[in-house]
C-alpha cells in the first residue's frame, strides 16, 4: 500500500520519535525511520530490507542502488491511493494542479488565493516586501534522480529559479484550457513551482513531465540537457499560448505566452552582396544561442585582446583563455560565404558571392548561451573541454544590430550610463557536464538571491562560492536582464 502524508500524519520514527526528517516506511515490515538521521538506513542494513517509501511523495528508495527508483505500477497505485485518501477525508488541498483536481473530482480548476479584508488592511499598512535573509532556504529543493534523469533535474532547477517565470507560476496565472489536463506540462510545472517554493526540505520528483516530453523514449537512457531545455520550452510554449491578442505582441514569434515573453529574442541575419553591396535582412526568433568553441573542427578566430591584463565585459583575460565575449564576437562577425554558396541578389538579379552577419535585433529577458561541447560528425564524436571564462554581468550592446548600424554610420559610442542600459544581464544559473560523451553527469549552479549560490546535484544541494561558479566548465549559461530583476 502506498502511504501519503494525508494518511500518515501520526507516523513517527521508531528510533527517535520524530515525525519529520523525511520519514520513510520500510516495504518489508512495519517500520518508520528518519531518512535525514539515517535511521531508515540502519534498519535496512540490519534487517536487509532494501526498499523503503517516502511518506510525503511516495518515492521508492533502494538502499542497494542508493537512489530513488521509478516504477510505473507504483506510480499508478500512488495515484489511486491519493484519490481514495482525498475522498475519505474530504481533503481539498490549497495548492494542487489542474490534473490533480480533475483526477480527484475536487473541481475543474483550483481557486486562486484572494486576500481577506483584514489581510488587505495589513498589506496597505505594510507595503514593503518581506525581507529575505542571507540564510533563507525557501526554493531550495533537491530533485530525485529517476535513473539517468540528471539532464532534466539541472534544467528544472534553472527554470524554477528564473525570476519572472517563478513569479508567473506562483501568482496562479496559468489557466489550463486543454481537454486533457493530464497531458498539460504547464499544469505540471505550476505544481512543481508550488512544491519547490513550499517551506519544506524534502526532495521531489516529476515522472509525469518525462512522460509528456518523451512519450516514446526510454527514460533511463542518457539525454542531453540542451535538448531537454528546447523540448521543454517548446511544449510549454504550445501548452500556454496567449490569446488572439498575442498576434499583436511585440516579439518575433508573434505570441504573448509567458515562455515567449521571457525567452524569445530576435536574431537578425544580414546578407550583403559583394558586387552591389545590397543587403537582404531577415529576423528569426530564438530561445538560445549556440556558440562554437576552440578545439572544435570549426575554425575559431582568436578574438581575445591578448594577455595585457585588460578586462572586457567584466571578463579578465589571461593568456590563452577563451571568454564568452570571444565566442559572441565570433558568432556576430561577418562571414564570407564563398563561391560555392552564391545567392541570387535582388539588386544585381544574378548569383553573386556575399557575406553574412548575425546580430541581435531584440534581446530576450533571459538569454541562454549553449556552449557547443559535444561534437558529432561522420568521422568523430567527442566532447570539447575547452575552458571558457564567463562573467557575472554581461553587456550585450556590442552585439546588437543597432550597434552595427551605428558603427557603419560612424556614430557608435559605448554607453556611458551602464545603470540605465537595457542590454545588461546578470548570471543566475549555470549547467555543467562532467565526464565523457558516452558516460557523464549533469549538475547545475543556481543563484538563490543576490549573491547566494548553490550547487544542485540531483537530490543534494550544497552552498557554493562565486569562484566555484566561475571556475566551472560551463555548458549552458543563463542570464537575466538586470533592470527586470529585484532584490
Short mmCIF file of C-alpha atoms in Angstrom, two decimals:
data_model
loop_
_atom_site.label_atom_id
_atom_site.label_comp_id
_atom_site.label_asym_id
_atom_site.label_seq_id
_atom_site.Cartn_x
_atom_site.Cartn_y
_atom_site.Cartn_z
CA UNK A 1 0.00 0.00 0.00
CA UNK A 2 1.29 3.41 -0.94
CA UNK A 3 1.18 5.76 2.07
CA UNK A 4 0.88 9.50 1.70
CA UNK A 5 1.08 12.43 4.03
CA UNK A 6 -2.69 12.59 4.33
CA UNK A 7 -2.76 9.04 5.72
CA UNK A 8 0.47 9.10 7.73
CA UNK A 9 0.34 12.31 9.77
CA UNK A 10 0.65 10.36 13.02
CA UNK A 11 3.62 8.22 11.89
CA UNK A 12 6.83 8.75 13.85
CA UNK A 13 10.34 7.41 13.59
CA UNK A 14 10.62 4.21 15.60
CA UNK A 15 14.12 5.15 16.73
CA UNK A 16 13.93 8.85 17.66
CA UNK A 17 10.21 9.60 17.75
CA UNK A 18 10.39 12.43 15.18
CA UNK A 19 7.64 12.79 12.58
CA UNK A 20 9.70 14.96 10.21
CA UNK A 21 13.23 14.45 8.82
CA UNK A 22 11.96 12.85 5.59
CA UNK A 23 10.18 9.92 7.18
CA UNK A 24 10.34 6.67 5.19
CA UNK A 25 8.43 3.44 5.66
CA UNK A 26 10.02 0.02 5.17
CA UNK A 27 8.27 -2.00 2.45
CA UNK A 28 9.13 -5.32 4.12
CA UNK A 29 7.83 -4.72 7.64
CA UNK A 30 6.08 -2.13 9.81
CA UNK A 31 8.91 0.28 10.48
CA UNK A 32 9.15 4.06 10.12
CA UNK A 33 12.55 5.73 10.12
CA UNK A 34 14.14 9.14 9.52
CA UNK A 35 15.99 9.48 6.24
CA UNK A 36 17.86 12.61 7.33
CA UNK A 37 19.24 10.96 10.50
CA UNK A 38 19.75 7.69 8.57
CA UNK A 39 17.58 5.65 10.96
CA UNK A 40 15.87 4.01 7.99
CA UNK A 41 19.35 3.25 6.59
CA UNK A 42 20.31 1.47 9.81
CA UNK A 43 17.13 -0.58 9.69
CA UNK A 44 17.75 -1.54 6.05
CA UNK A 45 21.32 -2.62 6.80
CA UNK A 46 20.39 -4.63 9.91
CA UNK A 47 17.29 -6.36 8.52
CA UNK A 48 18.40 -6.40 4.87
CA UNK A 49 15.15 -4.71 3.94
CA UNK A 50 16.37 -2.79 0.92
CA UNK A 51 13.23 -0.93 -0.16
CA UNK A 52 11.50 1.97 1.59
CA UNK A 53 8.94 4.56 0.56
CA UNK A 54 8.97 8.30 1.18
CA UNK A 55 5.80 9.06 3.15
CA UNK A 56 5.45 12.56 1.73
CA UNK A 57 5.81 11.98 -2.01
CA UNK A 58 5.59 8.22 -2.45
CA UNK A 59 9.06 7.85 -3.97
CA UNK A 60 10.66 4.40 -3.55
CA UNK A 61 14.25 4.33 -2.31
CA UNK A 62 16.52 1.35 -2.97
CA UNK A 63 19.33 1.00 -0.44
CA UNK A 64 21.30 -1.26 -2.79
CA UNK A 65 21.21 1.34 -5.58
CA UNK A 66 21.43 4.18 -3.01
CA UNK A 67 18.97 6.15 -5.09
CA UNK A 68 15.26 6.64 -5.71
CA UNK A 69 13.80 4.37 -8.35
CA UNK A 70 10.76 4.81 -10.54
CA UNK A 71 8.16 2.13 -11.11
CA UNK A 72 5.17 2.68 -13.40
CA UNK A 73 2.89 0.35 -11.42
CA UNK A 74 3.75 2.04 -8.12
CA UNK A 75 3.00 5.43 -9.67
CA UNK A 76 -0.46 4.19 -10.65
CA UNK A 77 -1.05 2.76 -7.16
CA UNK A 78 0.06 6.07 -5.66
CA UNK A 79 -2.50 7.99 -7.72
CA UNK A 80 -5.27 5.56 -6.75
CA UNK A 81 -4.42 5.76 -3.04
CA UNK A 82 -4.19 9.53 -3.25
CA UNK A 83 -7.66 9.67 -4.80
CA UNK A 84 -9.06 7.44 -2.04
CA UNK A 85 -7.41 9.50 0.69
CA UNK A 86 -8.86 12.77 -0.57
CA UNK A 87 -12.31 11.20 -0.95
CA UNK A 88 -12.27 9.65 2.53
CA UNK A 89 -11.08 12.76 4.32
CA UNK A 90 -12.90 15.29 2.10
CA UNK A 91 -9.45 16.80 1.69
CA UNK A 92 -9.19 19.85 -0.53
CA UNK A 93 -5.53 20.85 -0.98
CA UNK A 94 -4.79 24.55 -1.07
CA UNK A 95 -2.39 24.14 -3.97
CA UNK A 96 -2.99 21.33 -6.47
CA UNK A 97 -2.58 21.10 -10.19
CA UNK A 98 -5.43 21.11 -12.67
CA UNK A 99 -4.58 17.47 -13.34
CA UNK A 100 -4.87 16.53 -9.66
CA UNK A 101 -8.18 18.39 -9.34
CA UNK A 102 -9.63 16.53 -12.31
CA UNK A 103 -8.39 13.16 -11.09
CA UNK A 104 -9.87 13.61 -7.63
CA UNK A 105 -13.11 15.25 -8.63
CA UNK A 106 -12.39 18.27 -6.47
CA UNK A 107 -13.22 20.67 -9.28
CA UNK A 108 -12.25 21.59 -12.78
CA UNK A 109 -9.88 24.36 -11.68
CA UNK A 110 -8.32 25.25 -8.37
CA UNK A 111 -9.34 28.60 -6.91
CA UNK A 112 -6.76 31.33 -6.63
CA UNK A 113 -5.96 32.99 -3.34
CA UNK A 114 -7.93 36.12 -2.54
CA UNK A 115 -6.93 38.31 0.43
CA UNK A 116 -9.50 38.97 3.15
CA UNK A 117 -10.44 42.48 4.26
CA UNK A 118 -8.15 42.11 7.26
CA UNK A 119 -5.26 40.98 5.05
CA UNK A 120 -5.85 43.88 2.64
CA UNK A 121 -5.69 46.29 5.56
CA UNK A 122 -2.41 44.77 6.72
CA UNK A 123 -0.99 44.98 3.19
CA UNK A 124 -1.91 48.66 2.95
CA UNK A 125 -0.12 49.44 6.21
CA UNK A 126 2.88 47.21 5.36
CA UNK A 127 3.70 47.82 1.68
CA UNK A 128 7.29 46.59 1.95
CA UNK A 129 8.02 43.05 0.85
CA UNK A 130 9.22 40.54 3.41
CA UNK A 131 12.97 40.71 3.75
CA UNK A 132 14.80 37.60 2.54
CA UNK A 133 17.71 36.84 4.80
CA UNK A 134 21.02 35.51 3.53
CA UNK A 135 20.41 32.10 5.11
CA UNK A 136 16.93 31.72 3.57
CA UNK A 137 16.41 28.27 2.03
CA UNK A 138 12.92 28.73 0.55
CA UNK A 139 13.03 27.46 -3.02
CA UNK A 140 16.00 25.13 -2.49
CA UNK A 141 14.72 21.64 -3.15
CA UNK A 142 16.58 18.57 -4.27
CA UNK A 143 15.22 16.70 -7.28
CA UNK A 144 15.15 12.92 -7.21
CA UNK A 145 17.07 11.15 -9.97
CA UNK A 146 14.73 8.57 -11.51
CA UNK A 147 17.62 6.89 -13.32
CA UNK A 148 19.84 8.99 -15.62
CA UNK A 149 17.47 11.98 -15.30
CA UNK A 150 20.14 14.43 -14.13
CA UNK A 151 19.84 16.12 -17.55
CA UNK A 152 16.28 17.06 -16.64
CA UNK A 153 16.92 17.97 -13.00
CA UNK A 154 19.50 20.64 -13.81
CA UNK A 155 17.22 22.31 -16.37
CA UNK A 156 14.27 22.28 -13.97
CA UNK A 157 16.48 23.92 -11.32
CA UNK A 158 17.36 26.68 -13.79
CA UNK A 159 13.72 27.20 -14.80
CA UNK A 160 12.40 27.26 -11.23
CA UNK A 161 14.98 29.93 -10.37
CA UNK A 162 14.12 32.15 -13.33
CA UNK A 163 12.67 35.23 -11.56
CA UNK A 164 9.82 36.22 -13.89
CA UNK A 165 8.83 32.62 -14.68
CA UNK A 166 8.71 31.87 -10.94
CA UNK A 167 6.50 34.94 -10.35
CA UNK A 168 4.13 33.83 -13.10
CA UNK A 169 3.51 30.37 -11.67
CA UNK A 170 3.43 31.42 -8.01
CA UNK A 171 0.79 34.02 -8.88
CA UNK A 172 -1.59 31.35 -10.22
CA UNK A 173 -1.52 32.94 -13.67
CA UNK A 174 -1.83 29.69 -15.62
CA UNK A 175 -5.38 28.81 -16.66
CA UNK A 176 -5.43 25.43 -18.34
CA UNK A 177 -7.70 25.15 -21.37
CA UNK A 178 -6.62 21.73 -22.58
CA UNK A 179 -9.21 19.00 -22.92
CA UNK A 180 -6.86 16.54 -21.24
CA UNK A 181 -5.15 18.27 -18.29
CA UNK A 182 -3.15 15.13 -17.53
CA UNK A 183 -1.10 15.90 -20.66
CA UNK A 184 -0.54 19.58 -19.83
CA UNK A 185 3.09 20.24 -18.98
CA UNK A 186 2.25 23.74 -17.77
CA UNK A 187 -0.02 22.29 -15.05
CA UNK A 188 2.86 20.03 -14.04
CA UNK A 189 5.23 22.99 -13.96
CA UNK A 190 2.76 25.02 -11.92
CA UNK A 191 2.55 22.27 -9.32
CA UNK A 192 6.32 21.88 -9.39
CA UNK A 193 6.87 25.60 -8.70
CA UNK A 194 4.45 25.41 -5.77
CA UNK A 195 6.24 22.38 -4.33
CA UNK A 196 9.71 23.88 -4.80
CA UNK A 197 8.66 27.07 -3.02
CA UNK A 198 6.99 25.29 -0.11
CA UNK A 199 8.58 25.60 3.33
CA UNK A 200 9.83 22.04 3.25
CA UNK A 201 13.13 20.34 2.50
CA UNK A 202 12.02 17.01 1.10
CA UNK A 203 13.16 16.03 -2.37
CA UNK A 204 10.60 15.83 -5.15
CA UNK A 205 10.18 14.01 -8.43
CA UNK A 206 8.03 14.56 -11.50
CA UNK A 207 7.80 11.47 -13.76
CA UNK A 208 4.69 12.95 -15.42
CA UNK A 209 6.89 15.58 -17.06
CA UNK A 210 9.05 12.89 -18.63
CA UNK A 211 6.02 11.06 -19.97
CA UNK A 212 4.82 14.23 -21.70
CA UNK A 213 8.18 15.26 -23.14
CA UNK A 214 9.49 11.81 -24.02
CA UNK A 215 6.43 9.60 -24.69
CA UNK A 216 8.30 7.14 -26.92
CA UNK A 217 11.74 7.19 -25.30
CA UNK A 218 13.48 5.15 -22.67
CA UNK A 219 13.55 7.44 -19.63
CA UNK A 220 16.64 5.72 -18.30
CA UNK A 221 18.80 6.46 -21.34
CA UNK A 222 21.18 9.37 -21.05
CA UNK A 223 19.82 12.51 -22.70
CA UNK A 224 21.24 15.93 -23.47
CA UNK A 225 20.36 18.83 -21.14
CA UNK A 226 20.29 21.33 -24.01
CA UNK A 227 17.95 19.12 -26.00
CA UNK A 228 15.68 18.82 -22.95
CA UNK A 229 15.67 22.61 -22.43
CA UNK A 230 14.49 23.26 -26.00
CA UNK A 231 11.93 20.43 -25.81
CA UNK A 232 10.58 21.77 -22.50
CA UNK A 233 10.30 25.35 -23.77
CA UNK A 234 8.62 24.14 -26.96
CA UNK A 235 5.97 22.12 -25.11
CA UNK A 236 5.42 24.86 -22.53
CA UNK A 237 5.04 27.36 -25.38
CA UNK A 238 2.49 25.17 -27.17
CA UNK A 239 0.54 24.42 -23.97
CA UNK A 240 0.24 28.02 -22.73
CA UNK A 241 -0.03 30.10 -25.88
CA UNK A 242 -1.57 33.52 -25.45
CA UNK A 243 -4.92 34.59 -26.78
CA UNK A 244 -5.57 36.23 -30.16
CA UNK A 245 -4.05 39.46 -28.90
CA UNK A 246 -0.76 37.64 -28.84
CA UNK A 247 -0.51 38.13 -32.59
CA UNK A 248 -0.07 41.83 -31.92
CA UNK A 249 2.62 41.28 -29.30
CA UNK A 250 6.00 42.92 -29.87
CA UNK A 251 8.15 39.84 -30.24
CA UNK A 252 9.42 37.91 -33.27
CA UNK A 253 7.33 34.82 -32.55
CA UNK A 254 4.04 36.81 -32.52
CA UNK A 255 2.93 35.21 -29.26
CA UNK A 256 2.33 36.67 -25.83
CA UNK A 257 2.63 33.44 -23.83
CA UNK A 258 4.89 33.61 -20.79
CA UNK A 259 7.59 31.48 -22.47
CA UNK A 260 7.94 33.81 -25.45
CA UNK A 261 7.74 36.90 -23.28
CA UNK A 262 10.73 35.68 -21.26
CA UNK A 263 12.87 33.52 -23.55
CA UNK A 264 12.26 34.66 -27.14
CA UNK A 265 14.66 37.05 -28.82
CA UNK A 266 15.11 38.16 -32.43
CA UNK A 267 18.21 37.20 -34.43
CA UNK A 268 18.94 39.45 -37.42
CA UNK A 269 20.73 38.00 -40.43
CA UNK A 270 22.21 40.46 -42.94
CA UNK A 271 23.39 39.03 -46.27
CA UNK A 272 25.42 41.61 -48.24
CA UNK A 273 26.12 41.27 -51.94
CA UNK A 274 29.84 41.72 -52.72
CA UNK A 275 29.06 43.42 -56.06
CA UNK A 276 26.30 45.98 -55.42
CA UNK A 277 26.52 45.90 -51.59
CA UNK A 278 22.78 45.41 -51.37
CA UNK A 279 21.63 43.97 -48.05
CA UNK A 280 18.96 41.33 -47.55
CA UNK A 281 17.73 41.20 -43.93
CA UNK A 282 15.72 38.52 -42.14
CA UNK A 283 14.80 38.27 -38.45
CA UNK A 284 14.24 34.88 -36.84
CA UNK A 285 13.10 34.06 -33.28
CA UNK A 286 15.48 32.21 -30.96
CA UNK A 287 15.34 30.70 -27.48
CA UNK A 288 19.07 30.21 -27.11
CA UNK A 289 22.37 31.00 -28.85
CA UNK A 290 24.71 28.10 -29.66
CA UNK A 291 28.37 29.14 -29.65
CA UNK A 292 31.36 27.37 -31.22
CA UNK A 293 34.42 26.70 -29.07
CA UNK A 294 38.14 26.49 -29.77
CA UNK A 295 39.16 22.88 -30.24
CA UNK A 296 36.22 22.04 -32.48
CA UNK A 297 36.60 21.15 -36.14
CA UNK A 298 35.14 24.57 -36.99
CA UNK A 299 37.91 27.20 -37.38
CA UNK A 300 37.85 29.59 -34.44
CA UNK A 301 39.03 33.20 -34.53
CA UNK A 302 41.32 34.09 -31.62
CA UNK A 303 39.48 37.27 -30.66
CA UNK A 304 40.81 37.91 -27.15
CA UNK A 305 42.52 41.30 -26.77
CA UNK A 306 45.64 39.47 -25.62
CA UNK A 307 47.43 38.90 -22.35
CA UNK A 308 47.75 42.56 -21.42
CA UNK A 309 45.53 42.13 -18.37
CA UNK A 310 42.65 44.05 -19.96
CA UNK A 311 39.06 43.50 -18.92
CA UNK A 312 36.26 43.24 -21.46
CA UNK A 313 32.62 42.80 -20.41
CA UNK A 314 33.73 42.03 -16.89
CA UNK A 315 35.96 39.18 -18.05
CA UNK A 316 39.60 39.19 -17.08
CA UNK A 317 41.70 37.97 -19.97
CA UNK A 318 44.54 35.57 -19.25
CA UNK A 319 46.90 34.45 -21.99
CA UNK A 320 45.28 31.59 -23.92
CA UNK A 321 41.91 31.90 -22.16
CA UNK A 322 38.77 31.99 -24.26
CA UNK A 323 35.92 34.16 -22.97
CA UNK A 324 32.18 34.25 -23.56
CA UNK A 325 32.72 37.63 -25.23
CA UNK A 326 35.16 35.97 -27.65
CA UNK A 327 32.51 33.42 -28.57
CA UNK A 328 29.91 36.14 -29.08
CA UNK A 329 32.33 38.18 -31.22
CA UNK A 330 32.93 35.16 -33.39
CA UNK A 331 29.18 34.47 -33.61
CA UNK A 332 28.45 38.04 -34.79
CA UNK A 333 31.46 38.55 -37.09
CA UNK A 334 30.91 38.91 -40.88
CA UNK A 335 31.35 35.56 -42.64
CA UNK A 336 32.28 35.28 -46.31
CA UNK A 337 30.03 32.63 -47.83
CA UNK A 338 32.40 31.84 -50.73
CA UNK A 339 31.94 30.96 -54.37
CA UNK A 340 30.24 27.64 -53.60
CA UNK A 341 27.38 29.39 -51.77
CA UNK A 342 26.38 32.15 -54.16
CA UNK A 343 22.94 33.68 -53.71
CA UNK A 344 20.70 35.49 -56.17
CA UNK A 345 20.99 39.17 -55.34
CA UNK A 346 17.73 41.14 -55.57
CA UNK A 347 19.74 44.19 -56.70
CA UNK A 348 22.02 42.58 -59.32
CA UNK A 349 19.40 39.97 -60.32
CA UNK A 350 22.21 37.43 -60.64
CA UNK A 351 24.06 34.95 -58.45
CA UNK A 352 26.88 36.69 -56.57
CA UNK A 353 29.22 36.00 -53.68
CA UNK A 354 28.12 37.55 -50.41
CA UNK A 355 28.89 37.95 -46.70
CA UNK A 356 26.58 37.06 -43.84
CA UNK A 357 26.48 38.64 -40.40
CA UNK A 358 24.30 37.76 -37.39
CA UNK A 359 23.37 40.34 -34.76
CA UNK A 360 20.73 40.67 -32.04
CA UNK A 361 17.68 42.60 -33.17
CA UNK A 362 15.72 42.01 -29.97
CA UNK A 363 17.14 40.68 -26.72
CA UNK A 364 15.11 38.26 -24.59
CA UNK A 365 14.56 38.77 -20.87
CA UNK A 366 16.51 35.56 -20.26
CA UNK A 367 19.49 34.97 -22.53
CA UNK A 368 20.63 31.34 -22.67
CA UNK A 369 24.02 30.54 -24.20
CA UNK A 370 24.76 26.98 -25.29
CA UNK A 371 28.48 26.22 -25.47
CA UNK A 372 28.82 23.51 -28.12
CA UNK A 373 30.86 20.99 -26.17
CA UNK A 374 29.57 17.88 -27.94
CA UNK A 375 30.82 17.47 -31.48
CA UNK A 376 29.21 14.92 -33.79
CA UNK A 377 30.46 14.29 -37.31
CA UNK A 378 30.85 11.41 -39.73
CA UNK A 379 34.42 10.80 -38.54
CA UNK A 380 34.33 11.51 -34.81
CA UNK A 381 32.17 12.01 -31.74
CA UNK A 382 33.82 13.76 -28.84
CA UNK A 383 33.44 16.25 -26.02
CA UNK A 384 35.29 19.61 -26.14
CA UNK A 385 36.60 20.51 -22.69
CA UNK A 386 38.00 23.96 -23.53
CA UNK A 387 37.60 26.28 -20.53
CA UNK A 388 35.52 29.37 -21.31
CA UNK A 389 35.58 32.32 -18.93
CA UNK A 390 32.15 33.86 -18.41
CA UNK A 391 31.20 36.96 -16.35
CA UNK A 392 28.65 37.56 -13.61
CA UNK A 393 27.48 40.62 -15.55
CA UNK A 394 27.20 40.75 -19.33
CA UNK A 395 26.62 43.73 -21.63
CA UNK A 396 25.10 42.67 -24.95
CA UNK A 397 25.24 46.16 -26.53
CA UNK A 398 28.26 45.40 -28.83
CA UNK A 399 26.34 42.51 -30.40
CA UNK A 400 23.14 44.42 -31.18
CA UNK A 401 22.01 45.20 -34.73
CA UNK A 402 21.62 48.85 -33.69
CA UNK A 403 25.29 48.96 -32.65
CA UNK A 404 26.33 47.60 -36.04
CA UNK A 405 24.27 50.23 -37.83
CA UNK A 406 25.73 52.97 -35.63
CA UNK A 407 29.28 51.79 -36.34
CA UNK A 408 28.58 51.74 -40.10
CA UNK A 409 27.33 55.34 -39.85
CA UNK A 410 30.31 56.37 -37.73
CA UNK A 411 28.03 57.25 -34.81
CA UNK A 412 28.62 54.38 -32.39
CA UNK A 413 29.70 55.18 -28.87
CA UNK A 414 29.92 52.81 -25.91
CA UNK A 415 27.12 53.75 -23.46
CA UNK A 416 28.42 55.78 -20.53
CA UNK A 417 25.49 55.24 -18.17
CA UNK A 418 25.60 51.47 -17.62
CA UNK A 419 22.98 51.62 -14.84
CA UNK A 420 20.23 52.50 -17.34
CA UNK A 421 21.43 50.15 -20.05
CA UNK A 422 18.62 47.76 -21.01
CA UNK A 423 21.16 45.38 -22.56
CA UNK A 424 22.88 44.42 -19.30
CA UNK A 425 22.41 40.94 -17.86
CA UNK A 426 23.18 39.09 -14.62
CA UNK A 427 24.14 35.41 -14.42
CA UNK A 428 21.66 33.32 -12.43
CA UNK A 429 22.22 29.69 -13.48
CA UNK A 430 24.98 27.51 -14.96
CA UNK A 431 24.59 23.91 -16.14
CA UNK A 432 27.74 21.76 -16.21
CA UNK A 433 28.56 18.34 -17.62
CA UNK A 434 31.17 16.09 -16.06
CA UNK A 435 32.54 13.01 -17.77
CA UNK A 436 32.71 11.85 -21.34
CA UNK A 437 30.32 11.85 -24.27
CA UNK A 438 29.35 8.23 -23.54
CA UNK A 439 29.17 8.47 -19.74
CA UNK A 440 28.63 11.69 -17.85
CA UNK A 441 26.64 13.54 -15.23
CA UNK A 442 24.90 16.93 -15.21
CA UNK A 443 24.90 19.35 -12.28
CA UNK A 444 23.92 22.99 -12.00
CA UNK A 445 24.73 26.13 -10.06
CA UNK A 446 21.76 28.36 -9.25
CA UNK A 447 21.57 31.79 -7.70
CA UNK A 448 19.07 31.74 -4.86
CA UNK A 449 19.02 35.52 -4.32
CA UNK A 450 21.54 38.34 -4.65
CA UNK A 451 24.99 36.67 -4.47
CA UNK A 452 23.96 33.42 -2.76
CA UNK A 453 24.87 30.47 -4.98
CA UNK A 454 24.15 26.75 -4.54
CA UNK A 455 25.25 23.63 -6.36
CA UNK A 456 22.42 21.27 -7.33
CA UNK A 457 23.46 17.65 -7.79
CA UNK A 458 20.10 15.90 -8.13
CA UNK A 459 18.82 15.49 -4.55
CA UNK A 460 21.92 17.06 -2.98
CA UNK A 461 22.02 20.86 -2.53
CA UNK A 462 25.24 22.45 -1.22
CA UNK A 463 26.41 26.03 -0.72
CA UNK A 464 28.76 27.28 -3.47
CA UNK A 465 31.03 30.28 -3.81
CA UNK A 466 31.08 32.66 -6.77
CA UNK A 467 34.56 31.29 -7.55
CA UNK A 468 33.12 27.76 -7.74
CA UNK A 469 30.59 29.02 -10.29
CA UNK A 470 33.01 31.00 -12.46
CA UNK A 471 35.66 28.26 -12.38
CA UNK A 472 33.22 25.63 -13.65
CA UNK A 473 33.46 24.34 -17.22
CA UNK A 474 30.09 25.71 -18.32
CA UNK A 475 27.71 24.07 -20.79
CA UNK A 476 24.55 26.19 -20.55
CA UNK A 477 24.71 29.77 -19.21
CA UNK A 478 21.54 31.59 -18.14
CA UNK A 479 21.49 35.40 -17.86
CA UNK A 480 18.58 37.63 -16.76
CA UNK A 481 18.05 41.27 -17.75
CA UNK A 482 19.19 43.38 -14.83
CA UNK A 483 16.53 46.08 -14.97
CA UNK A 484 13.79 43.43 -14.60
CA UNK A 485 15.36 41.78 -11.57
CA UNK A 486 14.67 42.72 -7.98
CA UNK A 487 16.48 42.24 -4.71
#
